[in-house]
Short mmCIF file of C-alpha atoms in Angstrom, two decimals:
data_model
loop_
_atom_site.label_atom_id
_atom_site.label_comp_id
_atom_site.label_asym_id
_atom_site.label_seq_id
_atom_site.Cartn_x
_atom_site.Cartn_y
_atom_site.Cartn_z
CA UNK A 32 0.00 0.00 0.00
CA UNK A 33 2.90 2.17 0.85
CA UNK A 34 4.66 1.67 -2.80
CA UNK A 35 1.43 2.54 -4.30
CA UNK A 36 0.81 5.98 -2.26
CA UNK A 37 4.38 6.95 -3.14
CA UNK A 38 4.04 5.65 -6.58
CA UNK A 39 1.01 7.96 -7.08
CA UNK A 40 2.60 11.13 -5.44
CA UNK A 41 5.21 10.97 -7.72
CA UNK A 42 3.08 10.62 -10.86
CA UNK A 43 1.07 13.53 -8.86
CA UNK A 44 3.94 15.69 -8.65
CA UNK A 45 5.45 14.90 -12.10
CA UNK A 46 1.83 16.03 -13.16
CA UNK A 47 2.04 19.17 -11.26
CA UNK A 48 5.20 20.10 -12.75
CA UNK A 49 3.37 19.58 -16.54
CA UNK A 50 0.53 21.67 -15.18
CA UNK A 51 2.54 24.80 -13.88
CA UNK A 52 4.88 25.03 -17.31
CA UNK A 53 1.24 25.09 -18.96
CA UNK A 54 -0.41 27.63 -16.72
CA UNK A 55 2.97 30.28 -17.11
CA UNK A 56 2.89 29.93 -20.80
CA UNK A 57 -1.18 30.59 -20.62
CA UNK A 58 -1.86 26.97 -22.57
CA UNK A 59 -5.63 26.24 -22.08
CA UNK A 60 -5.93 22.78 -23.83
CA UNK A 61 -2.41 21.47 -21.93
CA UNK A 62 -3.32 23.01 -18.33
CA UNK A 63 -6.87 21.12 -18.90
CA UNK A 64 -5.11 18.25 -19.82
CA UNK A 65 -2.63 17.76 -16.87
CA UNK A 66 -5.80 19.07 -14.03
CA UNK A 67 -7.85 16.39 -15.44
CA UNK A 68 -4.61 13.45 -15.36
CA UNK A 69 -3.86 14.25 -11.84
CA UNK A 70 -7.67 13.84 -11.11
CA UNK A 71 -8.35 10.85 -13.32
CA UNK A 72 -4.65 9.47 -11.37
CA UNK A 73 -6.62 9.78 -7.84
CA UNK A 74 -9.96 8.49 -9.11
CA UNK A 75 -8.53 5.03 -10.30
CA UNK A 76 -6.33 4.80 -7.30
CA UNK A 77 -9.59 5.04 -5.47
CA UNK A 78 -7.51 8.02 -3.66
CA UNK A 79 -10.45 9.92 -2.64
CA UNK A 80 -8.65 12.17 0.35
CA UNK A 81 -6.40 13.03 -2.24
CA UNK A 82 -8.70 13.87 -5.21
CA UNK A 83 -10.28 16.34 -2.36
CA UNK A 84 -6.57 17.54 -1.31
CA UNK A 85 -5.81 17.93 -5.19
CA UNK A 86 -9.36 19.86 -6.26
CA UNK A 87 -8.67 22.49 -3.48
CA UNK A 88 -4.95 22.88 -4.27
CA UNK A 89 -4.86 22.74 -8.07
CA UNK A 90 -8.27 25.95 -8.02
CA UNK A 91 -5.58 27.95 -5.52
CA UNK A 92 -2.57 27.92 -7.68
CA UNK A 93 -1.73 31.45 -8.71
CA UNK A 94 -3.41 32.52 -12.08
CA UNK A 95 -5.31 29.66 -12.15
CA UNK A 96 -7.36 29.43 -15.76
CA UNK A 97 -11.21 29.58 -15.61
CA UNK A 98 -11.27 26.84 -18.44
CA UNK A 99 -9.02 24.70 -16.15
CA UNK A 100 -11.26 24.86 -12.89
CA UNK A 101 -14.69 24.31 -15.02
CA UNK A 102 -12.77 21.43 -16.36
CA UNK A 103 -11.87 20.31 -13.17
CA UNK A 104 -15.47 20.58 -11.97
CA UNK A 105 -17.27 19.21 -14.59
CA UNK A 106 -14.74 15.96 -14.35
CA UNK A 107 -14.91 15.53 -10.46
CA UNK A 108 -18.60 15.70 -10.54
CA UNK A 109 -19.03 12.54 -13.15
CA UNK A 110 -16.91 10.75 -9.96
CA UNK A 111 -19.55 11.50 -7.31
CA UNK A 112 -21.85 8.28 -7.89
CA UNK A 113 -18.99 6.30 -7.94
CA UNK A 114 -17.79 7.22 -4.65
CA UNK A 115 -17.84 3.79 -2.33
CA UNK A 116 -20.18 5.46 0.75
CA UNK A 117 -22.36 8.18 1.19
CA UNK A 118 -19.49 9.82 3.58
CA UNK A 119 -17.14 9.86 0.70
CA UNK A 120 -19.25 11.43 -1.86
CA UNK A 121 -20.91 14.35 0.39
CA UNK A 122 -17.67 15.09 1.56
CA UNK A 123 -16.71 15.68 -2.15
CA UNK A 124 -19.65 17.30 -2.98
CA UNK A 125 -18.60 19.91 0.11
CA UNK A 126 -14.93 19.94 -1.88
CA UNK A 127 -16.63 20.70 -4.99
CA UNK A 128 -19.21 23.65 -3.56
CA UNK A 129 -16.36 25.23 -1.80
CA UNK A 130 -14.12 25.14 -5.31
CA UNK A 131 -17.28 27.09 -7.39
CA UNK A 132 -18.44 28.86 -4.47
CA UNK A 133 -18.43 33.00 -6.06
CA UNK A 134 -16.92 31.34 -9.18
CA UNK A 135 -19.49 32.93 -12.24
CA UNK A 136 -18.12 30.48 -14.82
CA UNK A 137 -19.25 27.34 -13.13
CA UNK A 138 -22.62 28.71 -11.35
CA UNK A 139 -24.70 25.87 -12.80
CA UNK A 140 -22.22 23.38 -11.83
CA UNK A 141 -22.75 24.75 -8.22
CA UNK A 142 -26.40 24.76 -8.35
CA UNK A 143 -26.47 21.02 -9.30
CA UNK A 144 -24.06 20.16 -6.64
CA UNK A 145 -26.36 21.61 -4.24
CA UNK A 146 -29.43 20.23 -5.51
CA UNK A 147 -27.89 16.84 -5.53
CA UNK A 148 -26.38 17.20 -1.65
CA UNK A 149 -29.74 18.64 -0.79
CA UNK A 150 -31.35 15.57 -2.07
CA UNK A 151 -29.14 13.23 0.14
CA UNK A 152 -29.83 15.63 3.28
CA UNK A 153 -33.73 14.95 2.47
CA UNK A 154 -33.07 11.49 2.15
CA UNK A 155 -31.36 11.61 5.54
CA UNK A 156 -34.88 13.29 7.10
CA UNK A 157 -33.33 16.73 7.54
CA UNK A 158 -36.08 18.60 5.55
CA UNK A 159 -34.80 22.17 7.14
CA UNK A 160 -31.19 21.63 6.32
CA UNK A 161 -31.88 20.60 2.59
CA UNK A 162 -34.21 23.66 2.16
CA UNK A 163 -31.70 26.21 3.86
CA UNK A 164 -29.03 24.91 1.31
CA UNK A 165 -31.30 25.22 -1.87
CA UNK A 166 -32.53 28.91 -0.85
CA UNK A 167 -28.97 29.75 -1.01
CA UNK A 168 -28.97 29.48 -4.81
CA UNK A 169 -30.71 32.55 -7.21
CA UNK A 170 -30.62 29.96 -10.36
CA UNK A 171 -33.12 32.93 -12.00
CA UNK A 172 -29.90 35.41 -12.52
CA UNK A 173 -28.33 32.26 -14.65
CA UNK A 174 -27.72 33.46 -17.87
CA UNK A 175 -26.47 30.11 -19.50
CA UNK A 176 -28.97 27.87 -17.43
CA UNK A 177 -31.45 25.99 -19.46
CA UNK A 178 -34.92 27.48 -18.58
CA UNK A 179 -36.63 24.14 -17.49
CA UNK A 180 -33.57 23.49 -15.31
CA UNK A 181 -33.98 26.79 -13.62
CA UNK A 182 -37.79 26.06 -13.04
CA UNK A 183 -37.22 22.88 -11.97
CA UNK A 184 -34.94 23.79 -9.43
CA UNK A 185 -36.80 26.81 -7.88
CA UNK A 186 -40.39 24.20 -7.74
CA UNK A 187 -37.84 22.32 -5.72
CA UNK A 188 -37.05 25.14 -3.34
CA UNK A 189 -40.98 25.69 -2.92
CA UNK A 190 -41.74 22.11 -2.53
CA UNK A 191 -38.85 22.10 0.43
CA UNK A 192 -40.31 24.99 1.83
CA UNK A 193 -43.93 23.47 2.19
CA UNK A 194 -42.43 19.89 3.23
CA UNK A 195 -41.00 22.15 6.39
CA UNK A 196 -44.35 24.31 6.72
CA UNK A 197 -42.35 27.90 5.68
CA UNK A 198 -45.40 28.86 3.54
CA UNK A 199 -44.44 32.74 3.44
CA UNK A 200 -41.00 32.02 1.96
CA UNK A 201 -42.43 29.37 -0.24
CA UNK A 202 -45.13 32.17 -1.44
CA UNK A 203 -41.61 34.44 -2.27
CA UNK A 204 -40.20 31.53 -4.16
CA UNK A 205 -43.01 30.50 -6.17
CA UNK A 206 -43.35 34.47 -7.18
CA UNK A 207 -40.12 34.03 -9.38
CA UNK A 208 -42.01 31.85 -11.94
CA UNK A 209 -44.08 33.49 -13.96
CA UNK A 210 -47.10 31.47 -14.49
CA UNK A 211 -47.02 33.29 -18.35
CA UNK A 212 -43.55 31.05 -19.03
CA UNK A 213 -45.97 27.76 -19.10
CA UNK A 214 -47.73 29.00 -22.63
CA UNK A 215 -44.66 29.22 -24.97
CA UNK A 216 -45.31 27.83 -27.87
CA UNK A 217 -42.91 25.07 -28.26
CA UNK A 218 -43.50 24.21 -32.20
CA UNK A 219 -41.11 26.78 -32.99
CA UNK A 220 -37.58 25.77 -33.87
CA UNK A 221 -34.98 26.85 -32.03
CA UNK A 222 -33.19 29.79 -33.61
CA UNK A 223 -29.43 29.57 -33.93
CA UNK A 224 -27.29 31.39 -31.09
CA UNK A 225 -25.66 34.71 -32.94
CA UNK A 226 -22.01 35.30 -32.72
CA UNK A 227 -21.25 36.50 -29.11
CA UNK A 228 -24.72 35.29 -27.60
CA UNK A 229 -24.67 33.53 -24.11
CA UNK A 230 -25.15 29.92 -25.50
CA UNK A 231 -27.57 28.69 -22.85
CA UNK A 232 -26.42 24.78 -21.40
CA UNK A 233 -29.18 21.66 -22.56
CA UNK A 234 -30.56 20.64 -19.26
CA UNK A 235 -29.80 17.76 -17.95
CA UNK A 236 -31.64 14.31 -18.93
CA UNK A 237 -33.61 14.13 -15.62
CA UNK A 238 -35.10 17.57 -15.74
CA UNK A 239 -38.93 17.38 -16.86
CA UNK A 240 -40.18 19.16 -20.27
CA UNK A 241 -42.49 22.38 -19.84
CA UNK A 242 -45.51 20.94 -19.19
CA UNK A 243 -44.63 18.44 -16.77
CA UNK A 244 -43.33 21.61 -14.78
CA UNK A 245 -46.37 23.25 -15.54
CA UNK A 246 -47.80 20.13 -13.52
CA UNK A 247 -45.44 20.56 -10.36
CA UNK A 248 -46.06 24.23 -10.30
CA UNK A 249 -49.98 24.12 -10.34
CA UNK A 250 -49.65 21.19 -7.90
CA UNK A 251 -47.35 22.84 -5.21
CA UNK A 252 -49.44 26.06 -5.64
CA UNK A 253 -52.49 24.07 -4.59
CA UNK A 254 -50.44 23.23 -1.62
CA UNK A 255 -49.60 26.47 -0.84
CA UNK A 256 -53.56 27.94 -1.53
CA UNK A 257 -54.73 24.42 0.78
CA UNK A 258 -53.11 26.08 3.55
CA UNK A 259 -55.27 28.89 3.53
CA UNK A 260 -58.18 27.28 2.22
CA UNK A 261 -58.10 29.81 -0.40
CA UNK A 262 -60.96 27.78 -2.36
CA UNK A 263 -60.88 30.10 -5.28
CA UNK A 264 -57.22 30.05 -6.26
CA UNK A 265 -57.05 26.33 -5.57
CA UNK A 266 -59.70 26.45 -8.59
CA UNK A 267 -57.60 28.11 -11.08
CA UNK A 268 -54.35 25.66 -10.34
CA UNK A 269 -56.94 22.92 -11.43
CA UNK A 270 -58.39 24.68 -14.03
CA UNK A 271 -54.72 25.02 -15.36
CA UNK A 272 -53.91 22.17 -14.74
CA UNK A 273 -56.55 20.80 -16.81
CA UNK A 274 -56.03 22.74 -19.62
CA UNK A 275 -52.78 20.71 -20.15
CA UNK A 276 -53.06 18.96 -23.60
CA UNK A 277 -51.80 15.69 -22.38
CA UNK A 278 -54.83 15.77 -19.20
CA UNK A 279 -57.39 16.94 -21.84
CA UNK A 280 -56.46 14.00 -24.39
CA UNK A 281 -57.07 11.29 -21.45
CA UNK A 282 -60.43 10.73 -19.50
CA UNK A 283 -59.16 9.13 -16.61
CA UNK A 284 -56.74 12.05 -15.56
CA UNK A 285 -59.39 15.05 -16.40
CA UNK A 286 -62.57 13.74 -14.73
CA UNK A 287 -60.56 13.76 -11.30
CA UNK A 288 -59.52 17.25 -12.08
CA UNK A 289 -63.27 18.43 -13.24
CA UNK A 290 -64.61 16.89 -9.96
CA UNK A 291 -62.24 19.12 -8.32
CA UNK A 292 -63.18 22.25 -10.34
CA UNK A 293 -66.66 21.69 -9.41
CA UNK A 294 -65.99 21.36 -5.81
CA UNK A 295 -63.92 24.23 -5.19
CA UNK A 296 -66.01 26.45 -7.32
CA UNK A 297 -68.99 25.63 -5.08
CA UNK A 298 -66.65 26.02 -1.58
CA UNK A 299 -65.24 29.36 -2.99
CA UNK A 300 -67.22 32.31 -1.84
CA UNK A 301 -69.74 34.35 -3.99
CA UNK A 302 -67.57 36.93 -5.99
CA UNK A 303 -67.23 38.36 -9.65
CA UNK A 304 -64.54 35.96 -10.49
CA UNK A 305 -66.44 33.16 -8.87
CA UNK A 306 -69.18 33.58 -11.07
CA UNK A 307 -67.38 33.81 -14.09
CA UNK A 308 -65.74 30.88 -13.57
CA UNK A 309 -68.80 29.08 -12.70
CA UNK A 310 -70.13 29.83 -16.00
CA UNK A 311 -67.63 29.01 -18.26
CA UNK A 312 -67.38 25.72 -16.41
CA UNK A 313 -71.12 25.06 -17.05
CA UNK A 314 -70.10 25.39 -20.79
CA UNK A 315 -67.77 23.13 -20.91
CA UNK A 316 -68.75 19.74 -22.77
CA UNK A 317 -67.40 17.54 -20.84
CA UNK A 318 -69.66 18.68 -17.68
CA UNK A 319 -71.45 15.91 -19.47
CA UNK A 320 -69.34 12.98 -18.59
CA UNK A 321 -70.28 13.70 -14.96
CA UNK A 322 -73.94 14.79 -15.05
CA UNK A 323 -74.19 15.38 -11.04
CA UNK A 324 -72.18 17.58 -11.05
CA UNK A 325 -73.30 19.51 -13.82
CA UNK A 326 -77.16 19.35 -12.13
CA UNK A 327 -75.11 20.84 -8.71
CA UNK A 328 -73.77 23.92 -10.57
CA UNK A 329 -77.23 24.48 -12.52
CA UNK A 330 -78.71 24.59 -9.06
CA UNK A 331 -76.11 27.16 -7.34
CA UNK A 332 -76.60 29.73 -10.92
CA UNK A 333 -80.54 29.16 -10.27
CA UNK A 334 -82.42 31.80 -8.51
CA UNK A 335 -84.14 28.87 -6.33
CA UNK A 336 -83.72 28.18 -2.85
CA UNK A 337 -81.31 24.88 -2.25
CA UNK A 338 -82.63 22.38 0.54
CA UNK A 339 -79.41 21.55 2.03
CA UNK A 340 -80.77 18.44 3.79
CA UNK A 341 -81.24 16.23 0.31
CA UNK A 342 -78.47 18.28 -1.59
CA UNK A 343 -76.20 16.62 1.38
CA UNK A 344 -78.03 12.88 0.91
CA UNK A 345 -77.53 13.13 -2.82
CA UNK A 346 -73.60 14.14 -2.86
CA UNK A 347 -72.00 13.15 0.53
CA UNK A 348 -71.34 9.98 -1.31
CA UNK A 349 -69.55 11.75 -3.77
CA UNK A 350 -68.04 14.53 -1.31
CA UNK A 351 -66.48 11.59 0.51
CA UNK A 352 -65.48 9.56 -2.27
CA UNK A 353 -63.25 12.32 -3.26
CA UNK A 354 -60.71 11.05 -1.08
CA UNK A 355 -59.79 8.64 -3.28
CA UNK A 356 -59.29 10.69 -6.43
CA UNK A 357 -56.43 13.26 -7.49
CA UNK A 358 -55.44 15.33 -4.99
CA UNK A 359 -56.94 13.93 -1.89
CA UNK A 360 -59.67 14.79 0.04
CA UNK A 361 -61.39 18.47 0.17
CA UNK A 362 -60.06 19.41 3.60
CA UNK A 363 -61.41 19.03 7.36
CA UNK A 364 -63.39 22.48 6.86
CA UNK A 365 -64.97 21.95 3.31
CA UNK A 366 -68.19 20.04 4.87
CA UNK A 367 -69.18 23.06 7.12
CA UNK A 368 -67.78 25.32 4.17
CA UNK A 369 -70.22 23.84 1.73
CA UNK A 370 -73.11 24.29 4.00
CA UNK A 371 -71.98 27.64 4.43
CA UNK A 372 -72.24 28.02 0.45
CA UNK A 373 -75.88 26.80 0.23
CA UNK A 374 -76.92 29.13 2.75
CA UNK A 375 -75.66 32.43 1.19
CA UNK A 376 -76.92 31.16 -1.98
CA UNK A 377 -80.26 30.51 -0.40
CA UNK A 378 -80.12 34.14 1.23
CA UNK A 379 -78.92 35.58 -2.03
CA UNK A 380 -81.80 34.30 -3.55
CA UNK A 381 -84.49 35.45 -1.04
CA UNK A 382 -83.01 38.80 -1.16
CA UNK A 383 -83.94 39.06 -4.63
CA UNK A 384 -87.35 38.18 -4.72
CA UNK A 385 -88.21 40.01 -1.39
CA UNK A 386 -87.88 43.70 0.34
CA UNK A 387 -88.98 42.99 3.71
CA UNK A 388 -89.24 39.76 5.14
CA UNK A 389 -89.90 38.42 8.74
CA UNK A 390 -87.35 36.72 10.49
CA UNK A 391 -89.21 33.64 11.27
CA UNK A 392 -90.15 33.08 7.53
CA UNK A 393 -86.17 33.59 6.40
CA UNK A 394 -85.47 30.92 8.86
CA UNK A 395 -87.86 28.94 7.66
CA UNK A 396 -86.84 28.94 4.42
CA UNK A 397 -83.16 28.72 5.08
CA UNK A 398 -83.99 25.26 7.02
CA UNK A 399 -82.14 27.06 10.22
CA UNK A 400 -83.08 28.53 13.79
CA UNK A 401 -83.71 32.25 14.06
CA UNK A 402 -80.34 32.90 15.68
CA UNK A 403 -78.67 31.29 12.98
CA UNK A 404 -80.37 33.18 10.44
CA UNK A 405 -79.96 36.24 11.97
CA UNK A 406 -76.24 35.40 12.27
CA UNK A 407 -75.50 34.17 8.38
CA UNK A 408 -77.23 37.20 7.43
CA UNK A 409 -74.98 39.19 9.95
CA UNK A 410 -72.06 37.97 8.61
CA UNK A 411 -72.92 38.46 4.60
CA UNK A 412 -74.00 42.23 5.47
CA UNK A 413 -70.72 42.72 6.99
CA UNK A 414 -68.73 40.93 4.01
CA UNK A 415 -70.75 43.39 1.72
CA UNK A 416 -72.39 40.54 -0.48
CA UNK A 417 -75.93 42.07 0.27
CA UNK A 418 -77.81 45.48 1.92
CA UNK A 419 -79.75 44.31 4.64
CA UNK A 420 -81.40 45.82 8.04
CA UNK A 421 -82.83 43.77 10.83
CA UNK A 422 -85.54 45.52 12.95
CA UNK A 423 -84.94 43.00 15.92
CA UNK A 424 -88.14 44.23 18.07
CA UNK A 425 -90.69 43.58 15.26
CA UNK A 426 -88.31 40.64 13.64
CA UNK A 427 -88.21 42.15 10.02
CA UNK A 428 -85.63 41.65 7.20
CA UNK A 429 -85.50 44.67 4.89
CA UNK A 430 -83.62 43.98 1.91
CA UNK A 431 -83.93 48.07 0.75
CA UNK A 432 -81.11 50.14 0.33
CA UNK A 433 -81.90 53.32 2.42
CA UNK A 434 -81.98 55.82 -0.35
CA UNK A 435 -80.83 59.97 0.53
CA UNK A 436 -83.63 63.07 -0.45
CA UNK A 437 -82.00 63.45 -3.73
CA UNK A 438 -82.23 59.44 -4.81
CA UNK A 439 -86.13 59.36 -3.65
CA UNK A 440 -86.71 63.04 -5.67
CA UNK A 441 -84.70 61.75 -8.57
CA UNK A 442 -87.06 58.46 -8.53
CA UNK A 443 -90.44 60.40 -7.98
CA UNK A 444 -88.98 62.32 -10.94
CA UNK A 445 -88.51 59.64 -12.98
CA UNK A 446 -91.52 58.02 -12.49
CA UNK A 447 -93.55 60.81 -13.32
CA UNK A 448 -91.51 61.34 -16.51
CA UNK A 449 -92.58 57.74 -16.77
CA UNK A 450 -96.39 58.09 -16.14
CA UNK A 451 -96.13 61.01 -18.41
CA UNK A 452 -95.23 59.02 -21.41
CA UNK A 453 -98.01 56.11 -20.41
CA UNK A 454 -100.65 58.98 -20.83
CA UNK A 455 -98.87 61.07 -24.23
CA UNK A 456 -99.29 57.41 -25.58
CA UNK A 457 -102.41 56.80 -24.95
CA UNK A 458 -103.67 59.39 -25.91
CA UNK A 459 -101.86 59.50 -28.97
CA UNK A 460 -103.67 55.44 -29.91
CA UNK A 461 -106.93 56.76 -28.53
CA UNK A 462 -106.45 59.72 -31.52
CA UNK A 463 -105.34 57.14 -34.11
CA UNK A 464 -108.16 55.01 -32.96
CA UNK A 465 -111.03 57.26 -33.67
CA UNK A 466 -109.28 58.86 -37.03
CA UNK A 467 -109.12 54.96 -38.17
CA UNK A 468 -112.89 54.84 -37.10
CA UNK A 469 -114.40 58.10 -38.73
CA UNK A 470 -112.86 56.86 -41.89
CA UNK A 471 -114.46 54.08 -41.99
CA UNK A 472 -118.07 55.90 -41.02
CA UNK A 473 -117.65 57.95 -43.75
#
């Protein structure tokens, strides 16, 4: 063992001796040919203290080439997987970060190493760790990064920051993509780089094409929006998600994610985008396929009060069957959400068709106590979904907006205008009338 060490050192040094002639006479190809010798020298000697010892020695020497170290980089990294124990090839990894580290020219080499250590820290249960090492990377100021790789790797830093619960950093991560980067149109060819463009690296075989991303992205966003039980958002990632071509071309992958349109569209609170949304759904086509819940939205865009007794007994089945299905269940709250729903429909709707109402009647028709009428109504008047007043001694509704002097004058006005007009016409066919009539007399 001792003939071999001393055998290699020698080679080693001989090497060294090649490598400094080279870097003094500025000689790219022969300094990048003696770098990776010595390396390749330590890697079949299975050497791997002194493959670290060389890296970090060789990237000191004074006036060391930029061509040389990414060489040196690029090599040592192809020697990772072969390392014999997980000790081994972190430790090189740790060689190989500290050798790029604030080194421009071999950025993405960097950013891989750290993905790849961050992956064996996950592995290893140490969630916080991995996550603090990704965040240390800004892969969006890479010029010559691939831009799937660079998406791929910040979804990566979001998914690590949800796996340890950070959602406001995750919400600061995700921000970087652009959810507009998802529609390029990838039939067009490639142009050629021009002379003196930043020739941007392929990405690597592992890294998923567009759409797949476009996939991950939606997904981890529905995370994120889960937390809050923001219903609405959690909508549009499915929506998105279903307007991928490979989802739309497949039955069994876009049912799931119609279901889940449906559901969150009824759990998301009355507002101008909700409504939109609900519509355009109801157009689709393929509502079709699943006929209940095409029948449920019909009923919520229906001025008609819901019974909320046999909407439950007709869906729970299907409420608790989504479990099973893409993307889980609907959440501990959606239950008491949904029923939540019904009744602002159903108060929506009686606020239409009435001005005043008693109390005891609303409650009636809401399938509820007076208390918890009185409260649901509470609660939409302060939310600003509808004008309502309460007159609690006499237990009235009044659904009227109280109107100022110059709204009531500027209705008596118009109404006059209006009865005006009813009598100038009438007059004017009672005229006509009688002119047809004499006509005829004569």
């Amino acid at each position: 063992m001792e003939g071999k060490n001393a055998n290699l050192e020698a080679a080693i040094d001989q090497l060294l001796n090649v490598e400094k002639q080279m870097r003094f006479a500025g000689d790219v190809v022969g300094t990048k040919k003696a770098v990776s010798d010595i390396l390749q020298l330590c890697f079949e000697a299975k050497d791997w203290k002194s493959l670290n010892e060389q890296i970090v020695n060789l990237s000191k020497k004074r006036g060391q080439l930029k061509q040389a170290v990414t060489a040196m980089v690029q090599q040592a990294m192809q020697y990772i997987d072969e390392a014999p124990d997980l000790e081994t090839r972190i430790e090189l990894i740790k060689t190989l970060n500290s050798v790029s580290a604030g080194k421009i020219y071999v950025e993405i080499e960097r950013a891989r190493l750290i993905r790849r250590l961050a992956k064996i820290k996950e592995e290893q249960g140490l969630i916080a760790e991995a996550a603090d090492l990704m965040q240390e990377v800004a892969v969006e100021t890479f010029g010559a990064m691939a831009k799937t790789e660079k998406i791929a790797f910040i979804l990566e830093q979001v998914r690590l920051c949800l796996d340890r619960q950070d959602y406001v950093r995750a919400q600061i991560l995700s921000r970087k993509i652009s959810p507009r980067v998802f529609e390029v149109d990838t039939s067009k060819e490639k142009k050629k780089p021009k002379e003196g463009d930043n020739v941007v690296e392929e990405p690597p075989a592992d890294i998923p094409s567009l759409l797949e991303l476009k996939r991950i992205y939606y997904e981890l966003m529905i995370r994120y929006y889960f937390h809050n039980n923001d219903y609405l958002e959690i909508c549009r990632c499915y929506k998105a998600i279903y307007e991928i071509p490979s989802i739309r071309e497949d039955p069994s992958q876009w049912i799931p994610v119609l279901r889940k349109i449906c559901w969150y569209l009824i759990l998301a609170p009355h507002d101008p985008m909700q409504s939109s949304l609900l519509n355009s759904t109801l157009e689709d086509k393929n509502l079709s396929e699943i006929p209940k819940f095409k029948l449920l939205l019909k009923q919520l865009v229906t001025m008609e009060v819901i019974q909320w007794t046999s909407l439950w007994n007709l869906y729970k089945d299907e409420f608790e069957n989504e479990k099973n299905m893409l993307g889980g269940s609907l959440g501990d709250k959606a239950a008491e959400d949904l029923r939540m729903r019904i009744i602002e429909h159903n108060i929506l709707v009686v606020s239409k068709y009435y001005s005043r109402i008693t109390l005891k009647r609303l409650a009636e028709l809401l399938c509820l106590t007076n208390q918890e009428a009185e409260k649901h109504l509470s609660e939409m008047v302060v939310s600003k979904a509808l004008v309502a007043k309460i007159d609690r001694p006499m237990g009235i509704v009044c659904f009227q907006v109280a109107k100022d002097s110059n709204e009531i004058l500027n209705s008596w006005a118009s109404n006059l205008e209006k009865l005006l007009d009813l009598v100038e016409k009438s007059c004017h066919q009672i005229h006509k009338e009688t002119m047809v009539h004499k006509a005829a007399l004569k």
